[in-house]
Amino acid sequence: MVLPSQIFTNKPAIMKNGTPFLTTILILTALCGFSQNRSITFIEKPWTEILALAKSQNKLIFMDAYTTWCGPCKWMAANMFTKDTLADYYNREFLCVHFDMEKGEGLQLAQLYQVRAYPTLLFINANGEMVHMRVGAPQKTEEYLDMGKIAQTPGERFTEYQEKYREGDRDPGFMMKYLERLQGAYMPINEPLKQYFASQNEADLLNRDNWKMINLFVNDMDSPEFGYLLKHQGEYAKRYTRDSVSSKIFTVYMQALTTISRGRTFTTESYDKLKQKIRDSGYSDAEKVIFSGDLNLYQMKSEQDKFTALAVSGLNKYYGGDYAMLNRMAWYFFQVTTDPKNLETAAGWAIKSISLKSTPENNDTYANLMFKLGKKEEAIIYEKIAIDLAKQEKADLTEYEANLKKFQE
């Protein structure tokens, strides 16, 4: 999902409050710090022997299903499986194995467990039955711990939720967890979501459970539920805050624009038609959505002149109160342009960002812009501020100190 606060980025070493607007891969930096001495131990045995071990030890099998070309698989192996907390828990509670799904026994296991995306993390009992799964490489230790605990808890596993759903359970609390498990397994949620809402009266769509369901899972701007939200956004806003409701509508429209922009059959006509549909919806932030969507489009198509001109003309209007967005855009300009006029504009965004909330990141951005504009003394002043703030936050100083040294040479 693409959010307005995710547009653009600063250099990865500093992680300036955002992720790249077009980037869907995992962030490999800013995951650092403490020394880790232990790793998850993966048993290297034939599958039949692993099943026998699981039975004799009365343990579930944790399987990392990977491929050699999968970037997130490599990241997870290097950055998560090497954490002491995870190593201790998984080595104690599970028989841990990993298989290349495109080689040897992995080929048959991929077919048996219907592995279609990588990495896939499977929990399998001694009978060879998959009981829980998740697709992808979670970035937080707690996610791996939660995943393991769910796999060990009867009634909470993915396959058990599937069975409850087949038996007709449509309780909102159950459906919330079921849809989360489907998403975690990289499986479609549209049909279960459609069936759930079919069990609800229209008037019930305003209740808290259904607002949560809409807010978390409804992402189709043409769905009846989104149409109802749009039509009754004032009522939702009174109950659940205007910001949360507006943010949801913004996100759905932004996702629609992004999807059509990335489509192989993209045409300017279809894109403009969608923009007009958003304008005609009556949504108060329609123009802000369109501004953000156009920035995204120009960046994807490498139309730098259009991108720059649009940013210069509209950023203060639509994001003038968003310190993080101002900083992201200022850093983006620092990275891509040498034009003094554009750099001065970016410096204006950076100093405005600082006035809204002074952080190590935006002070560093402003310092770099000053240096690029030949204003070394001002660059040094603001880089020192960035270092002081970073010390207060106990953040990594390496990049900031390297910049200061460069500025002082």
PDB file of C-alpha atoms in Angstrom, residues 4-301:
ATOM      1  CA  PRO A   4       1.378   9.982   0.964  1.00  0.00           C
ATOM      2  CA  SER A   5       3.883  10.012   3.816  1.00  0.00           C
ATOM      3  CA  GLN A   6       5.972   7.446   1.932  1.00  0.00           C
ATOM      4  CA  ILE A   7       6.831   9.648  -1.021  1.00  0.00           C
ATOM      5  CA  PHE A   8      10.580   9.915  -1.641  1.00  0.00           C
ATOM      6  CA  THR A   9      13.473   9.183   0.578  1.00  0.00           C
ATOM      7  CA  ASN A  10      16.800  10.352   1.839  1.00  0.00           C
ATOM      8  CA  LYS A  11      20.022   8.436   1.739  1.00  0.00           C
ATOM      9  CA  PRO A  12      19.506   5.035   3.353  1.00  0.00           C
ATOM     10  CA  ALA A  13      22.332   5.373   5.874  1.00  0.00           C
ATOM     11  CA  ILE A  14      20.392   7.989   7.805  1.00  0.00           C
ATOM     12  CA  MET A  15      16.826   6.796   7.138  1.00  0.00           C
ATOM     13  CA  LYS A  16      15.325  10.280   6.947  1.00  0.00           C
ATOM     14  CA  ASN A  17      11.831   9.499   8.186  1.00  0.00           C
ATOM     15  CA  GLY A  18      10.574   7.571   5.205  1.00  0.00           C
ATOM     16  CA  THR A  19      10.783   4.775   2.701  1.00  0.00           C
ATOM     17  CA  PRO A  20      11.093   5.194  -1.059  1.00  0.00           C
ATOM     18  CA  PHE A  21       7.752   5.897  -2.700  1.00  0.00           C
ATOM     19  CA  LEU A  22       8.252   3.255  -5.365  1.00  0.00           C
ATOM     20  CA  THR A  23      10.215   0.768  -3.284  1.00  0.00           C
ATOM     21  CA  THR A  24       8.437  -2.411  -2.276  1.00  0.00           C
ATOM     22  CA  ILE A  25      11.478  -4.373  -1.185  1.00  0.00           C
ATOM     23  CA  LEU A  26      12.679  -4.515   2.391  1.00  0.00           C
ATOM     24  CA  ILE A  27      14.861  -1.784   3.834  1.00  0.00           C
ATOM     25  CA  LEU A  28      18.196  -3.377   4.494  1.00  0.00           C
ATOM     26  CA  THR A  29      19.676  -0.508   6.474  1.00  0.00           C
ATOM     27  CA  ALA A  30      18.918   0.933   9.888  1.00  0.00           C
ATOM     28  CA  LEU A  31      18.723  -2.601  11.252  1.00  0.00           C
ATOM     29  CA  CYS A  32      21.807  -2.473  13.302  1.00  0.00           C
ATOM     30  CA  GLY A  33      23.342  -2.009  16.643  1.00  0.00           C
ATOM     31  CA  PHE A  34      23.747  -4.857  19.054  1.00  0.00           C
ATOM     32  CA  SER A  35      26.140  -7.750  18.741  1.00  0.00           C
ATOM     33  CA  GLN A  36      24.472 -11.073  18.019  1.00  0.00           C
ATOM     34  CA  ASN A  37      26.325 -14.288  18.719  1.00  0.00           C
ATOM     35  CA  ARG A  38      23.740 -17.005  18.096  1.00  0.00           C
ATOM     36  CA  SER A  39      21.761 -18.068  15.035  1.00  0.00           C
ATOM     37  CA  ILE A  40      18.867 -20.350  14.239  1.00  0.00           C
ATOM     38  CA  THR A  41      20.318 -23.807  13.638  1.00  0.00           C
ATOM     39  CA  PHE A  42      18.895 -25.461  10.537  1.00  0.00           C
ATOM     40  CA  ILE A  43      18.964 -29.255  10.434  1.00  0.00           C
ATOM     41  CA  GLU A  44      20.386 -30.657   7.199  1.00  0.00           C
ATOM     42  CA  LYS A  45      18.587 -34.020   6.772  1.00  0.00           C
ATOM     43  CA  PRO A  46      16.218 -35.675   4.297  1.00  0.00           C
ATOM     44  CA  TRP A  47      12.573 -34.776   4.798  1.00  0.00           C
ATOM     45  CA  THR A  48      11.542 -38.245   5.989  1.00  0.00           C
ATOM     46  CA  GLU A  49      14.172 -38.127   8.733  1.00  0.00           C
ATOM     47  CA  ILE A  50      13.050 -34.672   9.785  1.00  0.00           C
ATOM     48  CA  LEU A  51       9.467 -35.891  10.147  1.00  0.00           C
ATOM     49  CA  ALA A  52      10.673 -38.791  12.268  1.00  0.00           C
ATOM     50  CA  LEU A  53      12.664 -36.434  14.488  1.00  0.00           C
ATOM     51  CA  ALA A  54       9.627 -34.177  14.909  1.00  0.00           C
ATOM     52  CA  LYS A  55       7.593 -37.152  16.041  1.00  0.00           C
ATOM     53  CA  SER A  56      10.201 -38.433  18.469  1.00  0.00           C
ATOM     54  CA  GLN A  57      10.778 -34.978  19.977  1.00  0.00           C
ATOM     55  CA  ASN A  58       7.107 -33.942  19.860  1.00  0.00           C
ATOM     56  CA  LYS A  59       7.948 -30.688  18.100  1.00  0.00           C
ATOM     57  CA  LEU A  60       6.623 -28.683  15.198  1.00  0.00           C
ATOM     58  CA  ILE A  61       8.881 -28.182  12.201  1.00  0.00           C
ATOM     59  CA  PHE A  62       9.741 -24.616  11.212  1.00  0.00           C
ATOM     60  CA  MET A  63      10.618 -24.507   7.522  1.00  0.00           C
ATOM     61  CA  ASP A  64      12.253 -21.600   5.719  1.00  0.00           C
ATOM     62  CA  ALA A  65      11.265 -22.119   2.084  1.00  0.00           C
ATOM     63  CA  TYR A  66      13.664 -20.000   0.015  1.00  0.00           C
ATOM     64  CA  THR A  67      15.348 -19.631  -3.365  1.00  0.00           C
ATOM     65  CA  THR A  68      18.886 -18.539  -4.160  1.00  0.00           C
ATOM     66  CA  TRP A  69      17.699 -15.487  -6.129  1.00  0.00           C
ATOM     67  CA  CYS A  70      15.327 -14.191  -3.429  1.00  0.00           C
ATOM     68  CA  GLY A  71      16.668 -10.948  -1.933  1.00  0.00           C
ATOM     69  CA  PRO A  72      14.337 -10.861   1.108  1.00  0.00           C
ATOM     70  CA  CYS A  73      15.286 -14.493   1.840  1.00  0.00           C
ATOM     71  CA  LYS A  74      18.956 -13.512   2.044  1.00  0.00           C
ATOM     72  CA  TRP A  75      18.156 -10.441   4.126  1.00  0.00           C
ATOM     73  CA  MET A  76      16.097 -12.465   6.577  1.00  0.00           C
ATOM     74  CA  ALA A  77      18.805 -15.099   6.929  1.00  0.00           C
ATOM     75  CA  ALA A  78      21.456 -12.453   7.595  1.00  0.00           C
ATOM     76  CA  ASN A  79      19.482 -10.029   9.755  1.00  0.00           C
ATOM     77  CA  MET A  80      16.747 -11.962  11.571  1.00  0.00           C
ATOM     78  CA  PHE A  81      17.818 -15.582  11.902  1.00  0.00           C
ATOM     79  CA  THR A  82      21.022 -14.296  13.527  1.00  0.00           C
ATOM     80  CA  LYS A  83      19.261 -12.531  16.410  1.00  0.00           C
ATOM     81  CA  ASP A  84      19.878 -14.110  19.797  1.00  0.00           C
ATOM     82  CA  THR A  85      16.255 -13.825  20.893  1.00  0.00           C
ATOM     83  CA  LEU A  86      14.965 -15.594  17.800  1.00  0.00           C
ATOM     84  CA  ALA A  87      17.750 -18.148  17.764  1.00  0.00           C
ATOM     85  CA  ASP A  88      17.082 -19.140  21.365  1.00  0.00           C
ATOM     86  CA  TYR A  89      13.312 -19.379  20.884  1.00  0.00           C
ATOM     87  CA  TYR A  90      13.263 -21.210  17.552  1.00  0.00           C
ATOM     88  CA  ASN A  91      16.092 -23.605  18.429  1.00  0.00           C
ATOM     89  CA  ARG A  92      14.326 -24.502  21.666  1.00  0.00           C
ATOM     90  CA  GLU A  93      10.750 -24.801  20.417  1.00  0.00           C
ATOM     91  CA  PHE A  94      11.018 -26.118  16.844  1.00  0.00           C
ATOM     92  CA  LEU A  95      12.970 -28.356  14.540  1.00  0.00           C
ATOM     93  CA  CYS A  96      14.284 -25.769  12.104  1.00  0.00           C
ATOM     94  CA  VAL A  97      14.933 -26.666   8.479  1.00  0.00           C
ATOM     95  CA  HIS A  98      15.414 -24.804   5.237  1.00  0.00           C
ATOM     96  CA  PHE A  99      15.067 -25.937   1.663  1.00  0.00           C
ATOM     97  CA  ASP A 100      15.867 -24.341  -1.665  1.00  0.00           C
ATOM     98  CA  MET A 101      12.504 -24.724  -3.373  1.00  0.00           C
ATOM     99  CA  GLU A 102      14.106 -25.022  -6.792  1.00  0.00           C
ATOM    100  CA  LYS A 103      16.533 -27.805  -5.983  1.00  0.00           C
ATOM    101  CA  GLY A 104      16.447 -31.403  -4.727  1.00  0.00           C
ATOM    102  CA  GLU A 105      13.682 -32.222  -2.252  1.00  0.00           C
ATOM    103  CA  GLY A 106      12.659 -28.577  -2.276  1.00  0.00           C
ATOM    104  CA  LEU A 107      10.983 -29.092  -5.653  1.00  0.00           C
ATOM    105  CA  GLN A 108       8.606 -31.699  -4.231  1.00  0.00           C
ATOM    106  CA  LEU A 109       8.060 -29.781  -0.985  1.00  0.00           C
ATOM    107  CA  ALA A 110       7.192 -26.615  -2.911  1.00  0.00           C
ATOM    108  CA  GLN A 111       4.535 -28.559  -4.774  1.00  0.00           C
ATOM    109  CA  LEU A 112       3.278 -30.375  -1.667  1.00  0.00           C
ATOM    110  CA  TYR A 113       2.818 -27.169   0.349  1.00  0.00           C
ATOM    111  CA  GLN A 114       1.867 -25.010  -2.642  1.00  0.00           C
ATOM    112  CA  VAL A 115       4.694 -22.538  -2.124  1.00  0.00           C
ATOM    113  CA  ARG A 116       4.375 -19.785  -4.718  1.00  0.00           C
ATOM    114  CA  ALA A 117       6.176 -16.798  -3.215  1.00  0.00           C
ATOM    115  CA  TYR A 118       9.439 -16.333  -1.349  1.00  0.00           C
ATOM    116  CA  PRO A 119      10.297 -16.468   1.392  1.00  0.00           C
ATOM    117  CA  THR A 120       7.493 -18.669   2.723  1.00  0.00           C
ATOM    118  CA  LEU A 121       7.707 -19.649   6.387  1.00  0.00           C
ATOM    119  CA  LEU A 122       5.908 -22.885   7.230  1.00  0.00           C
ATOM    120  CA  PHE A 123       5.056 -24.657  10.473  1.00  0.00           C
ATOM    121  CA  ILE A 124       4.459 -28.366   9.910  1.00  0.00           C
ATOM    122  CA  ASN A 125       3.500 -31.129  12.320  1.00  0.00           C
ATOM    123  CA  ALA A 126       5.067 -34.586  12.572  1.00  0.00           C
ATOM    124  CA  ASN A 127       2.412 -35.961  10.182  1.00  0.00           C
ATOM    125  CA  GLY A 128       3.646 -33.591   7.496  1.00  0.00           C
ATOM    126  CA  GLU A 129       0.584 -31.345   7.768  1.00  0.00           C
ATOM    127  CA  MET A 130       1.066 -27.607   7.437  1.00  0.00           C
ATOM    128  CA  VAL A 131      -0.614 -25.904  10.414  1.00  0.00           C
ATOM    129  CA  HIS A 132       0.543 -22.314  10.040  1.00  0.00           C
ATOM    130  CA  MET A 133       2.302 -20.160   7.475  1.00  0.00           C
ATOM    131  CA  ARG A 134       3.436 -16.700   6.586  1.00  0.00           C
ATOM    132  CA  VAL A 135       4.832 -15.297   3.362  1.00  0.00           C
ATOM    133  CA  GLY A 136       7.484 -12.591   3.339  1.00  0.00           C
ATOM    134  CA  ALA A 137      10.317 -11.480   5.583  1.00  0.00           C
ATOM    135  CA  PRO A 138       9.010  -9.637   8.660  1.00  0.00           C
ATOM    136  CA  GLN A 139      11.324  -6.894   9.884  1.00  0.00           C
ATOM    137  CA  LYS A 140      10.629  -7.036  13.632  1.00  0.00           C
ATOM    138  CA  THR A 141      11.720  -9.651  16.144  1.00  0.00           C
ATOM    139  CA  GLU A 142       8.275  -9.601  17.744  1.00  0.00           C
ATOM    140  CA  GLU A 143       6.656 -10.700  14.487  1.00  0.00           C
ATOM    141  CA  TYR A 144       8.699 -13.905  14.422  1.00  0.00           C
ATOM    142  CA  LEU A 145       7.961 -14.572  18.080  1.00  0.00           C
ATOM    143  CA  ASP A 146       4.230 -13.986  17.553  1.00  0.00           C
ATOM    144  CA  MET A 147       4.253 -16.196  14.475  1.00  0.00           C
ATOM    145  CA  GLY A 148       5.841 -19.038  16.407  1.00  0.00           C
ATOM    146  CA  LYS A 149       3.469 -18.669  19.360  1.00  0.00           C
ATOM    147  CA  ILE A 150       0.432 -18.719  17.065  1.00  0.00           C
ATOM    148  CA  ALA A 151       1.761 -21.894  15.432  1.00  0.00           C
ATOM    149  CA  GLN A 152       2.014 -23.491  18.897  1.00  0.00           C
ATOM    150  CA  THR A 153      -1.464 -22.427  20.014  1.00  0.00           C
ATOM    151  CA  PRO A 154      -4.339 -24.769  19.103  1.00  0.00           C
ATOM    152  CA  GLY A 155      -7.245 -22.870  17.632  1.00  0.00           C
ATOM    153  CA  GLU A 156      -5.125 -19.924  16.478  1.00  0.00           C
ATOM    154  CA  ARG A 157      -3.303 -21.493  13.550  1.00  0.00           C
ATOM    155  CA  PHE A 158      -3.875 -20.556   9.945  1.00  0.00           C
ATOM    156  CA  THR A 159      -5.341 -23.906   8.892  1.00  0.00           C
ATOM    157  CA  GLU A 160      -7.729 -23.890  11.852  1.00  0.00           C
ATOM    158  CA  TYR A 161      -8.963 -20.447  10.896  1.00  0.00           C
ATOM    159  CA  GLN A 162      -9.539 -21.697   7.376  1.00  0.00           C
ATOM    160  CA  GLU A 163     -11.665 -24.520   8.762  1.00  0.00           C
ATOM    161  CA  LYS A 164     -13.683 -22.176  10.998  1.00  0.00           C
ATOM    162  CA  TYR A 165     -14.356 -19.952   8.016  1.00  0.00           C
ATOM    163  CA  ARG A 166     -15.508 -22.913   5.901  1.00  0.00           C
ATOM    164  CA  GLU A 167     -17.866 -23.855   8.737  1.00  0.00           C
ATOM    165  CA  GLY A 168     -19.510 -20.431   8.479  1.00  0.00           C
ATOM    166  CA  ASP A 169     -17.971 -18.350  11.277  1.00  0.00           C
ATOM    167  CA  ARG A 170     -18.489 -14.674  10.380  1.00  0.00           C
ATOM    168  CA  ASP A 171     -18.026 -13.076  13.782  1.00  0.00           C
ATOM    169  CA  PRO A 172     -16.213  -9.715  13.318  1.00  0.00           C
ATOM    170  CA  GLY A 173     -13.452 -10.584  15.779  1.00  0.00           C
ATOM    171  CA  PHE A 174     -12.812 -13.898  14.067  1.00  0.00           C
ATOM    172  CA  MET A 175     -12.962 -12.363  10.589  1.00  0.00           C
ATOM    173  CA  MET A 176     -10.456  -9.697  11.571  1.00  0.00           C
ATOM    174  CA  LYS A 177      -7.903 -12.334  12.541  1.00  0.00           C
ATOM    175  CA  TYR A 178      -8.742 -14.575   9.599  1.00  0.00           C
ATOM    176  CA  LEU A 179      -8.188 -11.780   7.097  1.00  0.00           C
ATOM    177  CA  GLU A 180      -4.911 -10.889   8.810  1.00  0.00           C
ATOM    178  CA  ARG A 181      -3.785 -14.494   8.484  1.00  0.00           C
ATOM    179  CA  LEU A 182      -4.781 -14.582   4.827  1.00  0.00           C
ATOM    180  CA  GLN A 183      -2.782 -11.450   4.150  1.00  0.00           C
ATOM    181  CA  GLY A 184       0.156 -12.877   6.074  1.00  0.00           C
ATOM    182  CA  ALA A 185      -0.024 -15.973   3.888  1.00  0.00           C
ATOM    183  CA  TYR A 186      -0.157 -13.781   0.767  1.00  0.00           C
ATOM    184  CA  MET A 187      -3.608 -15.081  -0.116  1.00  0.00           C
ATOM    185  CA  PRO A 188      -6.506 -13.063  -1.566  1.00  0.00           C
ATOM    186  CA  ILE A 189      -8.996 -11.571   0.857  1.00  0.00           C
ATOM    187  CA  ASN A 190     -11.560 -10.155  -1.577  1.00  0.00           C
ATOM    188  CA  GLU A 191     -13.971 -13.088  -1.523  1.00  0.00           C
ATOM    189  CA  PRO A 192     -13.987 -13.597   2.274  1.00  0.00           C
ATOM    190  CA  LEU A 193     -14.344  -9.841   2.725  1.00  0.00           C
ATOM    191  CA  LYS A 194     -17.235  -9.776   0.266  1.00  0.00           C
ATOM    192  CA  GLN A 195     -18.960 -12.648   2.065  1.00  0.00           C
ATOM    193  CA  TYR A 196     -18.463 -10.980   5.427  1.00  0.00           C
ATOM    194  CA  PHE A 197     -20.034  -7.698   4.323  1.00  0.00           C
ATOM    195  CA  ALA A 198     -22.883  -9.625   2.693  1.00  0.00           C
ATOM    196  CA  SER A 199     -23.752 -10.815   6.206  1.00  0.00           C
ATOM    197  CA  GLN A 200     -24.005  -7.215   7.465  1.00  0.00           C
ATOM    198  CA  ASN A 201     -26.893  -4.778   7.233  1.00  0.00           C
ATOM    199  CA  GLU A 202     -26.018  -1.502   5.558  1.00  0.00           C
ATOM    200  CA  ALA A 203     -26.761   0.464   8.714  1.00  0.00           C
ATOM    201  CA  ASP A 204     -24.327  -1.764  10.618  1.00  0.00           C
ATOM    202  CA  LEU A 205     -21.449  -0.563   8.437  1.00  0.00           C
ATOM    203  CA  LEU A 206     -21.153   2.434  10.747  1.00  0.00           C
ATOM    204  CA  ASN A 207     -20.440   0.375  13.857  1.00  0.00           C
ATOM    205  CA  ARG A 208     -16.921   0.161  15.271  1.00  0.00           C
ATOM    206  CA  ASP A 209     -16.209  -3.412  14.188  1.00  0.00           C
ATOM    207  CA  ASN A 210     -17.142  -2.673  10.601  1.00  0.00           C
ATOM    208  CA  TRP A 211     -15.214   0.600  10.576  1.00  0.00           C
ATOM    209  CA  LYS A 212     -12.150  -1.399  11.659  1.00  0.00           C
ATOM    210  CA  MET A 213     -12.841  -3.913   8.889  1.00  0.00           C
ATOM    211  CA  ILE A 214     -13.202  -1.153   6.289  1.00  0.00           C
ATOM    212  CA  ASN A 215     -10.169   0.734   7.547  1.00  0.00           C
ATOM    213  CA  LEU A 216      -7.904  -2.315   7.547  1.00  0.00           C
ATOM    214  CA  PHE A 217      -9.051  -4.290   4.536  1.00  0.00           C
ATOM    215  CA  VAL A 218     -11.215  -2.343   2.062  1.00  0.00           C
ATOM    216  CA  ASN A 219      -8.937  -1.008  -0.665  1.00  0.00           C
ATOM    217  CA  ASP A 220     -11.168  -1.137  -3.748  1.00  0.00           C
ATOM    218  CA  MET A 221     -12.546   2.316  -4.558  1.00  0.00           C
ATOM    219  CA  ASP A 222     -15.366   0.692  -6.534  1.00  0.00           C
ATOM    220  CA  SER A 223     -16.528  -1.561  -3.696  1.00  0.00           C
ATOM    221  CA  PRO A 224     -19.934  -0.934  -2.092  1.00  0.00           C
ATOM    222  CA  GLU A 225     -18.283  -0.549   1.311  1.00  0.00           C
ATOM    223  CA  PHE A 226     -15.935   2.185   0.120  1.00  0.00           C
ATOM    224  CA  GLY A 227     -18.864   3.891  -1.587  1.00  0.00           C
ATOM    225  CA  TYR A 228     -20.762   3.798   1.693  1.00  0.00           C
ATOM    226  CA  LEU A 229     -17.762   5.238   3.550  1.00  0.00           C
ATOM    227  CA  LEU A 230     -17.460   8.030   1.010  1.00  0.00           C
ATOM    228  CA  LYS A 231     -21.155   8.843   1.182  1.00  0.00           C
ATOM    229  CA  HIS A 232     -21.223   8.811   4.991  1.00  0.00           C
ATOM    230  CA  GLN A 233     -17.727  10.128   5.714  1.00  0.00           C
ATOM    231  CA  GLY A 234     -19.150  12.879   7.931  1.00  0.00           C
ATOM    232  CA  GLU A 235     -20.842  10.330  10.175  1.00  0.00           C
ATOM    233  CA  TYR A 236     -17.721   8.176  10.303  1.00  0.00           C
ATOM    234  CA  ALA A 237     -15.634  11.257  11.116  1.00  0.00           C
ATOM    235  CA  LYS A 238     -17.844  12.123  14.101  1.00  0.00           C
ATOM    236  CA  ARG A 239     -17.438   8.619  15.496  1.00  0.00           C
ATOM    237  CA  TYR A 240     -13.842   7.778  14.593  1.00  0.00           C
ATOM    238  CA  THR A 241     -12.082  11.141  13.939  1.00  0.00           C
ATOM    239  CA  ARG A 242     -11.893  13.106  10.736  1.00  0.00           C
ATOM    240  CA  ASP A 243      -8.177  12.410  10.255  1.00  0.00           C
ATOM    241  CA  SER A 244      -8.560   8.628  10.310  1.00  0.00           C
ATOM    242  CA  VAL A 245     -11.461   8.702   7.859  1.00  0.00           C
ATOM    243  CA  SER A 246      -9.761  11.154   5.496  1.00  0.00           C
ATOM    244  CA  SER A 247      -6.539   9.148   5.653  1.00  0.00           C
ATOM    245  CA  LYS A 248      -8.385   5.972   4.675  1.00  0.00           C
ATOM    246  CA  ILE A 249     -10.062   7.610   1.689  1.00  0.00           C
ATOM    247  CA  PHE A 250      -6.772   9.202   0.646  1.00  0.00           C
ATOM    248  CA  THR A 251      -4.982   5.853   0.822  1.00  0.00           C
ATOM    249  CA  VAL A 252      -7.567   4.042  -1.295  1.00  0.00           C
ATOM    250  CA  TYR A 253      -7.510   6.725  -3.990  1.00  0.00           C
ATOM    251  CA  MET A 254      -3.718   6.907  -3.912  1.00  0.00           C
ATOM    252  CA  GLN A 255      -3.477   3.152  -4.315  1.00  0.00           C
ATOM    253  CA  ALA A 256      -5.826   3.282  -7.293  1.00  0.00           C
ATOM    254  CA  LEU A 257      -3.696   5.942  -9.006  1.00  0.00           C
ATOM    255  CA  THR A 258      -0.507   4.013  -8.264  1.00  0.00           C
ATOM    256  CA  THR A 259      -1.953   0.752  -9.571  1.00  0.00           C
ATOM    257  CA  ILE A 260      -3.024   2.266 -12.868  1.00  0.00           C
ATOM    258  CA  SER A 261       0.327   4.079 -13.193  1.00  0.00           C
ATOM    259  CA  ARG A 262       2.206   0.800 -12.901  1.00  0.00           C
ATOM    260  CA  GLY A 263      -0.088  -1.136 -15.190  1.00  0.00           C
ATOM    261  CA  ARG A 264       1.285  -2.569 -18.419  1.00  0.00           C
ATOM    262  CA  THR A 265      -1.687  -1.171 -20.302  1.00  0.00           C
ATOM    263  CA  PHE A 266      -1.306   2.351 -18.899  1.00  0.00           C
ATOM    264  CA  THR A 267      -2.739   5.155 -21.007  1.00  0.00           C
ATOM    265  CA  THR A 268      -2.927   8.853 -20.259  1.00  0.00           C
ATOM    266  CA  GLU A 269      -6.617   8.729 -21.102  1.00  0.00           C
ATOM    267  CA  SER A 270      -7.423   6.073 -18.487  1.00  0.00           C
ATOM    268  CA  TYR A 271      -5.275   7.828 -15.891  1.00  0.00           C
ATOM    269  CA  ASP A 272      -6.974  11.182 -16.504  1.00  0.00           C
ATOM    270  CA  LYS A 273     -10.367   9.489 -16.345  1.00  0.00           C
ATOM    271  CA  LEU A 274      -9.536   8.097 -12.918  1.00  0.00           C
ATOM    272  CA  LYS A 275      -8.348  11.503 -11.718  1.00  0.00           C
ATOM    273  CA  GLN A 276     -11.616  13.049 -12.820  1.00  0.00           C
ATOM    274  CA  LYS A 277     -13.545  10.331 -11.008  1.00  0.00           C
ATOM    275  CA  ILE A 278     -11.664  11.214  -7.823  1.00  0.00           C
ATOM    276  CA  ARG A 279     -12.400  14.906  -8.335  1.00  0.00           C
ATOM    277  CA  ASP A 280     -16.080  14.174  -8.874  1.00  0.00           C
ATOM    278  CA  SER A 281     -16.288  12.100  -5.679  1.00  0.00           C
ATOM    279  CA  GLY A 282     -16.572  15.172  -3.501  1.00  0.00           C
ATOM    280  CA  TYR A 283     -13.595  14.154  -1.373  1.00  0.00           C
ATOM    281  CA  SER A 284     -12.129  17.304   0.159  1.00  0.00           C
ATOM    282  CA  ASP A 285      -8.492  16.290  -0.409  1.00  0.00           C
ATOM    283  CA  ALA A 286      -9.004  15.120  -3.987  1.00  0.00           C
ATOM    284  CA  GLU A 287      -6.490  17.608  -5.406  1.00  0.00           C
ATOM    285  CA  LYS A 288      -3.869  16.562  -2.877  1.00  0.00           C
ATOM    286  CA  VAL A 289      -4.327  12.934  -3.930  1.00  0.00           C
ATOM    287  CA  ILE A 290      -3.955  13.890  -7.570  1.00  0.00           C
ATOM    288  CA  PHE A 291      -0.866  15.992  -6.843  1.00  0.00           C
ATOM    289  CA  SER A 292       0.726  13.035  -5.049  1.00  0.00           C
ATOM    290  CA  GLY A 293      -0.333  10.611  -7.768  1.00  0.00           C
ATOM    291  CA  ASP A 294       1.160  12.802 -10.487  1.00  0.00           C
ATOM    292  CA  LEU A 295       4.459  13.081  -8.601  1.00  0.00           C
ATOM    293  CA  ASN A 296       4.523   9.309  -8.379  1.00  0.00           C
ATOM    294  CA  LEU A 297       3.755   8.941 -12.086  1.00  0.00           C
ATOM    295  CA  TYR A 298       6.477  11.372 -13.188  1.00  0.00           C
ATOM    296  CA  GLN A 299       9.030   9.707 -10.953  1.00  0.00           C
ATOM    297  CA  MET A 300       8.197   6.242 -12.284  1.00  0.00           C
ATOM    298  CA  LYS A 301       8.418   7.449 -15.860  1.00  0.00           C
TER     299      LYS A 301
END
